[in-house]
CSV table of C-alpha atoms and ligand atoms in Angstrom, one decimal:
chain,number,residue,atom,x,y,z
H,1,MET,CA,12.9,18.9,24.9
H,2,LYS,CA,15.8,17.7,22.9
H,3,MET,CA,17.8,20.4,21.0
H,4,TRP,CA,17.7,18.4,17.6
H,5,SER,CA,15.0,15.8,17.4
H,6,GLY,CA,13.0,17.2,14.7
H,7,ARG,CA,14.5,15.4,11.7
H,8,PHE,CA,14.7,11.9,13.6
H,9,ARG,CA,12.0,9.4,13.1
H,10,GLN,CA,13.4,6.7,15.4
H,11,PRO,CA,14.3,7.0,19.0
H,12,LEU,CA,18.0,7.0,20.0
H,13,ASP,CA,19.3,3.6,21.2
H,14,ALA,CA,19.2,4.1,25.0
H,15,GLU,CA,22.7,2.8,25.7
H,16,PHE,CA,24.1,5.0,23.0
H,17,GLU,CA,21.9,8.1,24.5
H,18,ARG,CA,23.5,7.8,27.9
H,19,TRP,CA,27.1,7.0,26.6
H,20,GLN,CA,27.4,10.1,24.6
H,21,ARG,CA,26.5,12.5,27.0
H,22,SER,CA,29.1,14.9,28.6
H,23,PHE,CA,26.6,16.4,31.1
H,24,ASP,CA,28.5,14.3,33.9
H,25,PHE,CA,31.6,16.0,33.4
H,26,ASP,CA,30.9,19.4,31.6
H,27,ARG,CA,28.5,20.5,34.5
H,28,ARG,CA,31.7,22.1,35.8
H,29,LEU,CA,31.3,24.5,33.1
H,30,LEU,CA,27.9,25.9,34.4
H,31,ARG,CA,29.2,29.4,35.5
H,32,TYR,CA,31.1,29.9,32.4
H,33,GLU,CA,27.9,28.7,30.3
H,34,LEU,CA,25.9,31.3,32.3
H,35,GLU,CA,28.5,34.1,31.8
H,36,ALA,CA,28.5,33.5,27.9
H,37,SER,CA,24.9,33.1,27.7
H,38,ARG,CA,24.5,36.5,29.4
H,39,ALA,CA,26.6,38.0,26.9
H,40,HIS,CA,24.8,36.4,23.9
H,41,ALA,CA,21.5,37.4,25.3
H,42,LYS,CA,22.5,41.2,25.4
H,43,ALA,CA,23.7,40.9,21.9
H,44,LEU,CA,20.4,39.4,20.8
H,45,LYS,CA,18.6,42.4,22.5
H,46,GLU,CA,21.1,44.8,20.6
H,47,ALA,CA,20.3,42.9,17.3
H,48,GLY,CA,16.4,43.3,17.8
H,49,VAL,CA,15.9,39.5,18.3
H,50,LEU,CA,14.8,39.9,22.0
H,51,SER,CA,12.7,42.7,23.4
H,52,SER,CA,13.9,44.5,26.6
H,53,ASP,CA,11.5,42.5,28.6
H,54,GLU,CA,12.6,39.2,27.1
H,55,LEU,CA,16.1,40.0,27.8
H,56,ILE,CA,15.4,40.8,31.4
H,57,THR,CA,13.4,37.6,31.9
H,58,ILE,CA,16.1,35.6,30.4
H,59,LEU,CA,18.8,37.1,32.6
H,60,GLN,CA,16.6,36.6,35.6
H,61,GLY,CA,16.2,32.9,34.4
H,62,LEU,CA,19.9,32.6,34.1
H,63,GLU,CA,20.6,34.0,37.3
H,64,ARG,CA,18.2,31.6,39.1
H,65,ILE,CA,19.9,28.6,37.5
H,66,GLY,CA,23.1,29.9,38.9
H,67,LYS,CA,21.8,30.5,42.4
H,68,GLU,CA,19.8,27.1,42.5
H,69,ALA,CA,22.9,25.4,41.4
H,70,THR,CA,25.0,26.8,44.4
H,71,GLU,CA,22.3,26.1,46.8
H,72,SER,CA,21.5,22.4,46.0
H,73,ALA,CA,23.8,19.8,44.5
H,74,ALA,CA,20.4,17.8,43.6
H,75,PHE,CA,19.8,20.7,41.3
H,76,LEU,CA,22.5,19.4,38.8
H,77,GLU,CA,21.1,15.9,38.8
H,78,ASP,CA,19.6,15.5,35.4
H,79,ASN,CA,19.2,12.2,33.5
H,80,GLU,CA,18.1,13.9,30.4
H,81,ALA,CA,20.5,16.7,29.7
H,82,GLU,CA,22.9,16.0,27.0
H,83,ASP,CA,25.5,18.5,28.0
H,84,ILE,CA,25.8,21.7,29.9
H,85,HIS,CA,24.2,23.7,27.0
H,86,HIS,CA,21.2,21.5,26.9
H,87,PHE,CA,20.9,21.6,30.6
H,88,VAL,CA,20.7,25.2,30.5
H,89,GLU,CA,18.3,25.5,27.9
H,90,LYS,CA,16.0,22.9,29.5
H,91,LYS,CA,16.1,24.8,33.0
H,92,LEU,CA,15.7,28.1,31.5
H,93,ALA,CA,12.5,27.0,29.6
H,94,GLY,CA,11.3,25.3,32.7
H,95,PHE,CA,11.8,28.6,34.6
H,96,ILE,CA,10.4,31.2,32.1
H,97,GLY,CA,8.5,29.3,29.4
H,98,ASP,CA,9.2,29.3,25.7
H,99,ALA,CA,11.1,32.6,25.8
H,100,GLY,CA,14.0,30.5,27.2
H,101,TYR,CA,14.2,28.9,23.6
H,102,LYS,CA,15.0,32.1,22.2
H,103,LEU,CA,18.3,32.3,23.7
H,104,HIS,CA,19.8,29.7,21.3
H,105,SER,CA,18.9,32.1,18.3
H,106,GLY,CA,22.0,32.5,16.1
H,107,ARG,CA,24.4,30.4,18.2
H,108,SER,CA,25.7,27.0,18.2
H,109,ARG,CA,27.0,24.7,21.0
H,110,ASN,CA,30.1,24.4,18.9
H,111,GLU,CA,31.1,28.2,19.7
H,112,GLN,CA,29.6,27.9,23.3
H,113,ILE,CA,31.9,24.9,24.3
H,114,ALA,CA,34.8,26.6,22.7
H,115,THR,CA,34.1,29.7,24.8
H,116,ASP,CA,33.3,27.9,28.1
H,117,LEU,CA,36.5,26.0,28.0
H,118,ARG,CA,38.5,29.1,27.3
H,119,LEU,CA,36.8,30.7,30.4
H,120,TYR,CA,37.5,27.7,32.3
H,121,VAL,CA,41.2,27.6,31.5
H,122,ARG,CA,41.5,31.3,32.1
H,123,ALA,CA,40.0,31.3,35.5
H,124,SER,CA,42.1,28.2,36.4
H,125,ILE,CA,45.4,29.9,35.3
H,126,ASP,CA,44.3,32.9,37.6
H,127,GLN,CA,43.8,30.5,40.5
H,128,LEU,CA,46.9,28.6,39.6
H,129,GLN,CA,48.9,31.8,39.5
H,130,ALA,CA,47.7,32.9,43.0
H,131,ASP,CA,48.6,29.6,44.4
H,132,LEU,CA,52.0,29.5,42.8
H,133,ALA,CA,52.9,32.9,44.3
H,134,GLU,CA,52.0,31.3,47.9
H,135,TRP,CA,54.2,28.2,46.7
H,136,LEU,CA,57.1,30.3,45.7
H,137,ASP,CA,56.8,32.6,48.8
H,138,ALA,CA,57.2,29.5,51.0
H,139,PHE,CA,60.7,28.8,49.3
H,140,VAL,CA,61.9,32.5,49.9
H,141,THR,CA,60.8,32.4,53.4
H,142,ARG,CA,62.6,29.2,54.0
H,143,ALA,CA,65.7,30.6,52.2
H,144,GLU,CA,65.7,33.7,54.5
H,145,GLN,CA,65.2,31.4,57.6
H,146,ALA,CA,68.3,29.4,56.5
H,147,GLY,CA,70.6,32.3,56.6
H,148,ASP,CA,74.2,31.3,55.7
H,149,ALA,CA,73.7,27.7,56.4
H,150,ALA,CA,75.4,25.4,53.9
H,151,MET,CA,74.8,22.0,52.4
H,152,PRO,CA,76.3,19.7,49.6
H,153,ALA,CA,75.2,20.3,45.9
H,154,TYR,CA,75.1,17.3,43.9
H,155,THR,CA,76.0,16.5,40.2
H,156,HIS,CA,75.4,12.8,39.3
H,157,LEU,CA,74.0,12.6,42.8
H,158,GLN,CA,77.8,12.7,44.1
H,159,ARG,CA,78.8,15.6,46.3
H,160,ALA,CA,80.1,18.3,44.0
H,161,GLU,CA,80.5,21.6,45.8
H,162,PRO,CA,79.1,23.3,48.8
H,163,VAL,CA,76.2,25.9,48.5
H,164,LEU,CA,73.9,27.9,50.7
H,165,VAL,CA,70.7,26.1,51.5
H,166,ALA,CA,69.1,29.4,50.4
H,167,HIS,CA,70.9,29.1,47.1
H,168,TRP,CA,69.4,25.6,46.7
H,169,LEU,CA,65.9,26.8,47.7
H,170,LEU,CA,66.2,29.7,45.2
H,171,ALA,CA,66.8,27.1,42.3
H,172,TYR,CA,63.4,25.9,42.8
H,173,VAL,CA,62.0,29.5,42.8
H,174,GLU,CA,63.4,30.0,39.2
H,175,MET,CA,62.1,26.7,38.2
H,176,PHE,CA,58.5,27.6,39.3
H,177,LEU,CA,58.7,31.1,38.2
H,178,ARG,CA,59.0,29.9,34.7
H,179,ASP,CA,55.9,27.8,35.1
H,180,ALA,CA,54.1,30.8,36.2
H,181,ASP,CA,55.5,32.7,33.1
H,182,ARG,CA,54.4,30.0,30.9
H,183,LEU,CA,50.7,30.0,32.3
H,184,ALA,CA,50.7,33.9,31.9
H,185,ASP,CA,51.8,33.5,28.2
H,186,CYS,CA,49.1,30.9,27.6
H,187,ARG,CA,46.5,33.2,29.2
H,188,LYS,CA,47.5,36.0,26.7
H,189,ARG,CA,47.0,33.9,23.7
H,190,LEU,CA,43.7,32.1,24.9
H,191,ASN,CA,42.0,35.4,25.8
H,192,VAL,CA,39.9,35.7,22.4
H,193,CYS,CA,36.3,35.1,22.2
H,194,PRO,CA,34.6,32.4,20.0
H,195,LEU,CA,31.2,33.8,20.4
H,196,GLY,CA,29.5,34.9,17.2
H,197,SER,CA,31.4,32.1,15.4
H,198,GLY,CA,28.1,29.9,15.1
H,199,ALA,CA,28.5,26.3,14.1
H,200,VAL,CA,31.2,26.9,11.6
H,201,ALA,CA,30.6,29.8,9.4
H,202,GLY,CA,29.7,32.6,11.7
H,203,THR,CA,26.5,33.4,13.3
H,204,THR,CA,23.4,34.0,11.2
H,205,LEU,CA,22.3,37.2,13.1
H,206,PRO,CA,23.9,40.6,13.1
H,207,LEU,CA,25.5,40.2,16.5
H,208,ASP,CA,28.3,42.8,17.7
H,209,ARG,CA,31.1,40.4,18.4
H,210,ARG,CA,33.4,43.1,19.8
H,211,ALA,CA,30.8,43.8,22.4
H,212,ILE,CA,30.1,40.2,23.3
H,213,ALA,CA,33.9,39.7,23.7
H,214,ALA,CA,34.5,42.7,25.9
H,215,SER,CA,31.5,42.1,28.2
H,216,ILE,CA,33.1,38.7,29.2
H,217,GLY,CA,36.7,40.0,29.6
H,218,PHE,CA,38.2,38.9,26.2
H,219,THR,CA,40.5,41.1,24.6
H,220,ALA,CA,38.9,40.6,21.0
H,221,PRO,CA,36.7,38.2,19.0
H,222,THR,CA,38.4,35.3,17.3
H,223,ALA,CA,39.3,36.0,13.6
H,224,ASN,CA,37.9,32.9,11.9
H,225,SER,CA,34.8,31.1,12.6
H,226,ILE,CA,36.2,27.7,11.4
H,227,ASP,CA,39.2,27.9,13.4
H,228,ALA,CA,37.3,29.3,16.5
H,229,THR,CA,34.9,26.4,16.7
H,230,SER,CA,37.6,23.7,16.2
H,231,ASP,CA,40.5,25.1,18.2
H,232,ARG,CA,41.5,23.5,21.2
H,233,ASP,CA,45.2,24.6,21.3
H,234,PHE,CA,44.6,26.7,24.3
H,235,ALA,CA,43.9,23.5,26.3
H,236,LEU,CA,46.6,21.6,24.9
H,237,GLU,CA,49.0,24.4,25.7
H,238,PHE,CA,47.6,24.8,29.2
H,239,VAL,CA,47.9,20.9,30.1
H,240,ASN,CA,51.3,20.8,28.5
H,241,ASP,CA,52.2,23.7,30.8
H,242,LEU,CA,50.8,22.0,33.8
H,243,SER,CA,52.6,18.6,32.9
H,244,LEU,CA,55.8,20.8,33.1
H,245,LEU,CA,54.7,22.2,36.3
H,246,ALA,CA,53.9,18.8,37.5
H,247,LEU,CA,57.1,17.4,36.4
H,248,HIS,CA,58.9,20.0,38.4
H,249,LEU,CA,56.9,19.1,41.3
H,250,SER,CA,58.1,15.6,41.0
H,251,ARG,CA,61.8,16.6,40.7
H,252,TRP,CA,61.2,18.5,43.9
H,253,ALA,CA,59.3,15.8,45.6
H,254,GLU,CA,62.1,13.4,44.7
H,255,GLU,CA,64.8,15.4,46.2
H,256,MET,CA,62.9,15.9,49.4
H,257,ILE,CA,62.1,12.0,49.7
H,258,LEU,CA,65.8,11.4,49.2
H,259,PHE,CA,66.8,14.2,51.7
H,260,SER,CA,64.3,12.8,54.3
H,261,SER,CA,65.9,9.3,54.2
H,262,GLN,CA,68.1,8.5,57.3
H,263,GLU,CA,70.9,8.3,54.7
H,264,TYR,CA,70.7,12.0,54.3
H,265,GLY,CA,69.1,13.1,57.1
H,266,PHE,CA,68.7,16.7,55.9
H,267,LEU,CA,65.1,17.1,56.8
H,268,GLN,CA,62.3,16.0,59.2
H,269,LEU,CA,59.0,14.9,57.6
H,270,PRO,CA,56.3,17.2,58.9
H,271,GLU,CA,53.9,14.7,60.7
H,272,ALA,CA,50.8,16.5,59.5
H,273,TYR,CA,51.6,15.4,56.0
H,274,SER,CA,53.1,11.9,56.6
H,275,THR,CA,51.6,8.6,57.4
H,276,GLY,CA,52.7,5.4,59.4
H,277,SER,CA,52.9,1.9,58.4
H,278,SER,CA,50.2,-0.7,59.5
H,279,ALA,CA,53.1,-3.3,60.1
H,280,MET,CA,56.3,-1.3,61.0
H,281,PRO,CA,55.5,0.7,64.2
H,282,GLN,CA,58.7,3.0,63.7
H,283,LYS,CA,57.7,4.3,60.1
H,284,LYS,CA,57.1,7.8,59.1
H,285,ASN,CA,56.5,7.7,55.2
H,286,ALA,CA,56.5,10.7,52.9
H,287,ASP,CA,53.2,10.0,51.4
H,288,LEU,CA,52.4,13.6,50.3
H,289,ILE,CA,55.4,14.0,48.4
H,290,GLU,CA,55.4,10.4,47.1
H,291,LEU,CA,52.0,11.1,45.7
H,292,THR,CA,53.1,14.5,44.3
H,293,ARG,CA,55.8,12.5,42.3
H,294,GLY,CA,53.1,9.9,41.3
H,295,LYS,CA,50.6,12.6,40.1
H,296,ALA,CA,53.1,13.9,37.6
H,297,GLY,CA,52.8,10.7,35.7
H,298,ARG,CA,49.0,11.3,35.2
H,299,VAL,CA,49.3,14.8,34.4
H,300,LEU,CA,51.6,14.0,31.6
H,301,GLY,CA,49.2,11.3,30.6
H,302,HIS,CA,46.4,13.8,30.3
H,303,ALA,CA,48.5,16.0,28.1
H,304,THR,CA,49.3,13.2,25.7
H,305,SER,CA,45.8,12.3,25.5
H,306,LEU,CA,44.8,15.8,24.6
H,307,LEU,CA,47.5,16.0,21.9
H,308,VAL,CA,46.5,12.5,20.6
H,309,THR,CA,42.8,13.2,20.5
H,310,VAL,CA,43.2,16.4,18.3
H,311,LYS,CA,45.9,14.8,16.1
H,312,GLY,CA,44.7,14.5,12.6
H,313,LEU,CA,41.1,15.8,13.2
H,314,PRO,CA,39.7,17.7,10.1
H,315,LEU,CA,38.2,21.0,10.5
H,316,ALA,CA,35.9,22.2,12.1
H,317,TYR,CA,34.0,21.0,15.0
H,318,ASN,CA,34.1,17.2,15.5
H,319,LYS,CA,32.6,15.2,18.4
H,320,ASP,CA,36.0,14.0,19.2
H,321,LEU,CA,36.6,17.4,20.8
H,322,GLN,CA,34.3,16.5,23.5
H,323,GLU,CA,36.8,14.2,24.5
H,324,THR,CA,39.4,16.8,25.4
H,325,GLN,CA,37.2,17.9,28.3
H,326,GLU,CA,38.1,15.3,31.0
H,327,PRO,CA,41.8,15.3,30.6
H,328,LEU,CA,41.7,19.0,30.8
H,329,PHE,CA,39.6,18.9,34.1
H,330,GLN,CA,41.5,16.3,35.7
H,331,ALA,CA,45.0,17.9,35.0
H,332,THR,CA,43.6,21.2,36.2
H,333,GLU,CA,42.1,19.8,39.4
H,334,THR,CA,45.1,17.7,40.1
H,335,LEU,CA,47.4,20.8,40.3
H,336,LEU,CA,44.8,22.9,41.9
H,337,GLN,CA,44.8,20.4,44.7
H,338,LEU,CA,48.3,19.8,44.8
H,339,LEU,CA,49.7,23.4,45.1
H,340,PRO,CA,48.2,24.3,48.4
H,341,LEU,CA,49.1,20.9,49.9
H,342,VAL,CA,52.9,21.1,48.9
H,343,THR,CA,53.0,24.8,50.0
H,344,GLY,CA,51.7,23.5,53.6
H,345,TRP,CA,54.3,20.8,53.4
H,346,MET,CA,57.2,23.2,52.6
H,347,LYS,CA,56.1,25.5,55.4
H,348,SER,CA,56.2,22.8,57.9
H,349,VAL,CA,59.3,20.6,56.8
H,350,GLU,CA,62.2,21.0,59.4
H,351,PHE,CA,65.7,21.5,57.9
H,352,GLN,CA,68.5,19.7,59.9
H,353,PHE,CA,70.9,22.5,59.3
H,354,ASP,CA,73.5,21.0,61.4
H,355,VAL,CA,73.5,17.7,59.4
H,356,MET,CA,73.5,19.7,56.2
H,357,GLN,CA,76.4,21.9,57.3
H,358,LYS,CA,78.4,19.0,58.5
H,359,ALA,CA,77.9,17.2,55.0
H,360,ALA,CA,79.0,20.6,53.4
H,361,GLY,CA,82.3,20.5,55.1
H,362,SER,CA,83.6,17.1,54.1
H,363,GLY,CA,84.0,14.6,51.0
H,364,PHE,CA,86.5,16.8,49.0
H,365,MET,CA,83.9,19.4,48.1
H,366,ASN,CA,86.8,22.0,48.3
H,367,ALA,CA,88.8,20.4,45.5
H,368,TRP,CA,87.9,22.8,42.9
H,369,ALA,CA,88.5,25.8,45.2
H,370,ALA,CA,92.0,24.0,45.9
H,371,ALA,CA,92.7,23.8,42.3
H,372,THR,CA,91.6,27.6,41.8
H,373,TYR,CA,94.0,28.4,44.6
H,374,LEU,CA,96.8,27.0,42.5
H,375,VAL,CA,95.6,28.8,39.4
H,376,GLN,CA,95.9,32.0,41.4
H,377,GLN,CA,99.6,31.0,42.3
H,378,GLY,CA,100.1,30.9,38.4
H,379,VAL,CA,99.6,27.1,37.7
H,380,PRO,CA,98.0,26.3,34.7
H,381,PHE,CA,94.6,24.9,35.5
H,382,ARG,CA,94.9,21.5,33.8
H,383,LEU,CA,98.1,20.8,35.8
H,384,ALA,CA,96.4,22.3,39.1
H,385,HIS,CA,93.6,19.9,38.5
H,386,GLU,CA,95.9,17.0,38.1
H,387,CYS,CA,97.8,18.0,41.1
H,388,VAL,CA,94.8,18.3,43.4
H,389,GLY,CA,93.5,15.0,42.2
H,390,LYS,CA,96.7,13.4,43.2
H,391,ALA,CA,96.2,15.2,46.6
H,392,VAL,CA,92.7,13.8,46.8
H,393,ALA,CA,93.8,10.2,46.2
H,394,LEU,CA,96.6,10.7,48.9
H,395,SER,CA,93.9,11.7,51.4
H,396,LEU,CA,91.6,9.0,50.4
H,397,ASP,CA,94.6,6.4,51.1
H,398,LYS,CA,95.3,8.0,54.5
H,399,GLY,CA,91.5,8.3,55.3
H,400,VAL,CA,91.9,12.2,56.0
H,401,GLU,CA,90.7,15.3,54.1
H,402,LEU,CA,92.9,17.8,52.0
H,403,LYS,CA,93.4,20.2,55.0
H,404,ASP,CA,95.2,17.4,56.8
H,405,LEU,CA,97.9,16.9,54.5
H,406,PRO,CA,101.1,18.4,55.5
H,407,LEU,CA,102.7,21.1,53.6
H,408,ALA,CA,105.8,19.2,52.9
H,409,GLU,CA,103.8,16.4,51.0
H,410,LEU,CA,101.8,19.0,49.0
H,411,ARG,CA,105.0,20.7,47.8
H,412,GLN,CA,106.2,17.4,46.6
H,413,LEU,CA,103.3,17.5,44.3
H,414,ASN,CA,103.8,21.1,43.3
H,415,PRO,CA,106.1,23.8,44.8
H,416,ALA,CA,103.4,26.4,44.4
H,417,PHE,CA,101.7,25.3,47.6
H,418,ASP,CA,102.1,27.5,50.6
H,419,GLU,CA,100.4,28.1,54.1
H,420,LYS,CA,97.7,30.2,52.5
H,421,PHE,CA,96.3,27.1,50.9
H,422,TYR,CA,94.7,25.8,54.0
H,423,SER,CA,92.6,28.9,54.4
H,424,SER,CA,91.5,28.6,50.9
H,425,LEU,CA,89.9,25.1,51.8
H,426,ALA,CA,87.7,26.3,54.6
H,427,LEU,CA,83.9,26.2,53.8
H,428,ASP,CA,83.4,30.0,54.0
H,429,SER,CA,86.3,30.6,51.6
H,430,VAL,CA,85.0,27.9,49.2
H,431,LEU,CA,81.5,29.5,49.2
H,432,ALA,CA,82.9,33.1,49.0
H,433,ILE,CA,84.9,32.4,45.6
H,434,HIS,CA,81.7,31.7,43.8
H,435,ASP,CA,81.1,35.5,43.7
H,436,VAL,CA,79.2,36.0,40.4
H,437,ARG,CA,75.7,36.8,39.7
H,438,GLY,CA,73.7,33.5,40.0
H,439,GLY,CA,76.4,31.9,42.2
H,440,THR,CA,76.3,30.8,45.8
H,441,ALA,CA,78.6,33.4,47.5
H,442,PRO,CA,76.5,34.7,50.4
H,443,ALA,CA,76.3,38.4,49.4
H,444,ARG,CA,75.1,37.1,45.9
H,445,VAL,CA,72.6,34.9,47.5
H,446,ARG,CA,71.4,37.7,49.7
H,447,GLN,CA,70.7,39.7,46.6
H,448,ALA,CA,69.0,36.8,44.9
H,449,VAL,CA,66.6,36.6,47.7
H,450,THR,CA,65.6,40.3,47.3
H,451,GLU,CA,65.3,39.8,43.7
H,452,ALA,CA,63.1,36.6,44.0
H,453,LYS,CA,61.0,38.5,46.4
H,454,LYS,CA,60.3,41.2,43.8
H,455,LYS,CA,59.4,38.4,41.2
H,456,ILE,CA,56.9,37.0,43.4
H,457,GLU,CA,55.3,40.5,44.2
H,458,ALA,CA,55.1,41.0,40.5
H,459,LEU,CA,53.2,37.7,40.1
H,460,ARG,CA,50.9,38.7,43.0
H,461,GLU,CA,50.2,42.1,41.2
H,462,GLU,CA,49.5,40.3,38.1
H,463,THR,CA,47.0,37.9,39.6
H,464,HIS,CA,45.2,40.7,41.6
H,465,ALA,CA,44.8,42.6,38.2
H,466,HIS,CA,42.9,39.5,36.8
H,467,ALA,CA,40.8,39.0,39.9
K,1,LIG,N1,29.1,18.5,24.6
K,1,LIG,C1,29.7,19.0,23.4
K,1,LIG,C2,31.3,19.1,23.3
K,1,LIG,O1,31.9,19.0,24.3
K,1,LIG,C3,29.2,20.2,22.9
K,1,LIG,C4,29.3,20.7,21.4
K,1,LIG,C5,28.2,19.8,20.8
K,1,LIG,N2,28.3,20.1,19.4
K,1,LIG,C6,27.7,19.3,18.4
K,1,LIG,N3,27.6,19.8,17.2
K,1,LIG,N4,27.1,18.3,18.7
K,1,LIG,O2,31.9,18.9,22.3
């Protein structure tokens, strides 16, 4: 039986009927629909609309729907269900008879879909947070394994200064911790319950909205029924958070792709996550990370779709809102699939520490340290900069590094140069002078590793608290 056929005298156009249905994609929401329906059924009983027996029968019927859906995929094949709400009502009435039609008393699909989607986003955030903790953990583990190995850091993709490999890895930890933080923030805001909002003006029965909200883990009922049934901010916010996460993954992927090229040679691609070429027998291609970079474009597209779908919509529920589901699901599923894969990649990639270390010691990346040496000799920085620049130019002409210039030649540039200059150029000295919080001096990086571990532990605790 349809949910609304009474006032219609003509049948729907068959093509339109099929086309407007959302069941193909909103069947994903079944467990949330059942969860919300249980809460509503209990409230109906408290309000005296259902007898105790009816409540028990309804709860058993709902449980059976959940069970059959997990046992057989065919159970979810339904060519008549308009959406997940209609599907559950049909099945319930099929299992328990007309009592099943009592469940919809005092509620509207408008509040149901708003609730189901909140529950879906909340559960997705919890899973993503757990996955992010593993992802972050892979970086910190690799940072610990890297010890005091160094590599070049780049600005403008030109060699800039040497840093510890661990310091570079921890940059990604900070980036992805911000993503986890944004998700936690989104979760806080979304965790209120639309049930009891009815179609637009509030339910028509005396339901205890606080009890309903609490029974499905929401902190409170939503405050305004018009807003509650038309609000999709939580989905927009969430997918925008996901697009930033995907964008970060694409930056990471891009760097890994570059570093795996023979031109850099900083890492060996893990065979388990690479593929070959059908034509060139020697090839090992970085498919996983290339696809990661590519997926970011689509997730950004989903975020844009959502924003544009809701833009300009008048209050309250409009069917356009059904169009917010697919971009939400697709963006969520993309990230849920990606995170475990990139974590596996990150755990198995092989860093070529010798190549990185060698690259860290050449290419004048000690030039700023050289100028700092002169500053410590009392030379004003701008003059020191100019002088070291000249020394670099001289070295380039001779095809040598700064350390190969004889003291006599250096002294012609500035009399402040002395023997100690040479030790200030050594890789260890260059790393050591960046001795500030957030800098790459080895002791600071060790401290940062410890702090990163604590942050990841806190993230894990947060996810356990929600489990
Ligand atoms: N499938 C619908 C959606 O996703 C559920 C709400 C339908 N409400 C309505 N008044 N037709 O938005």
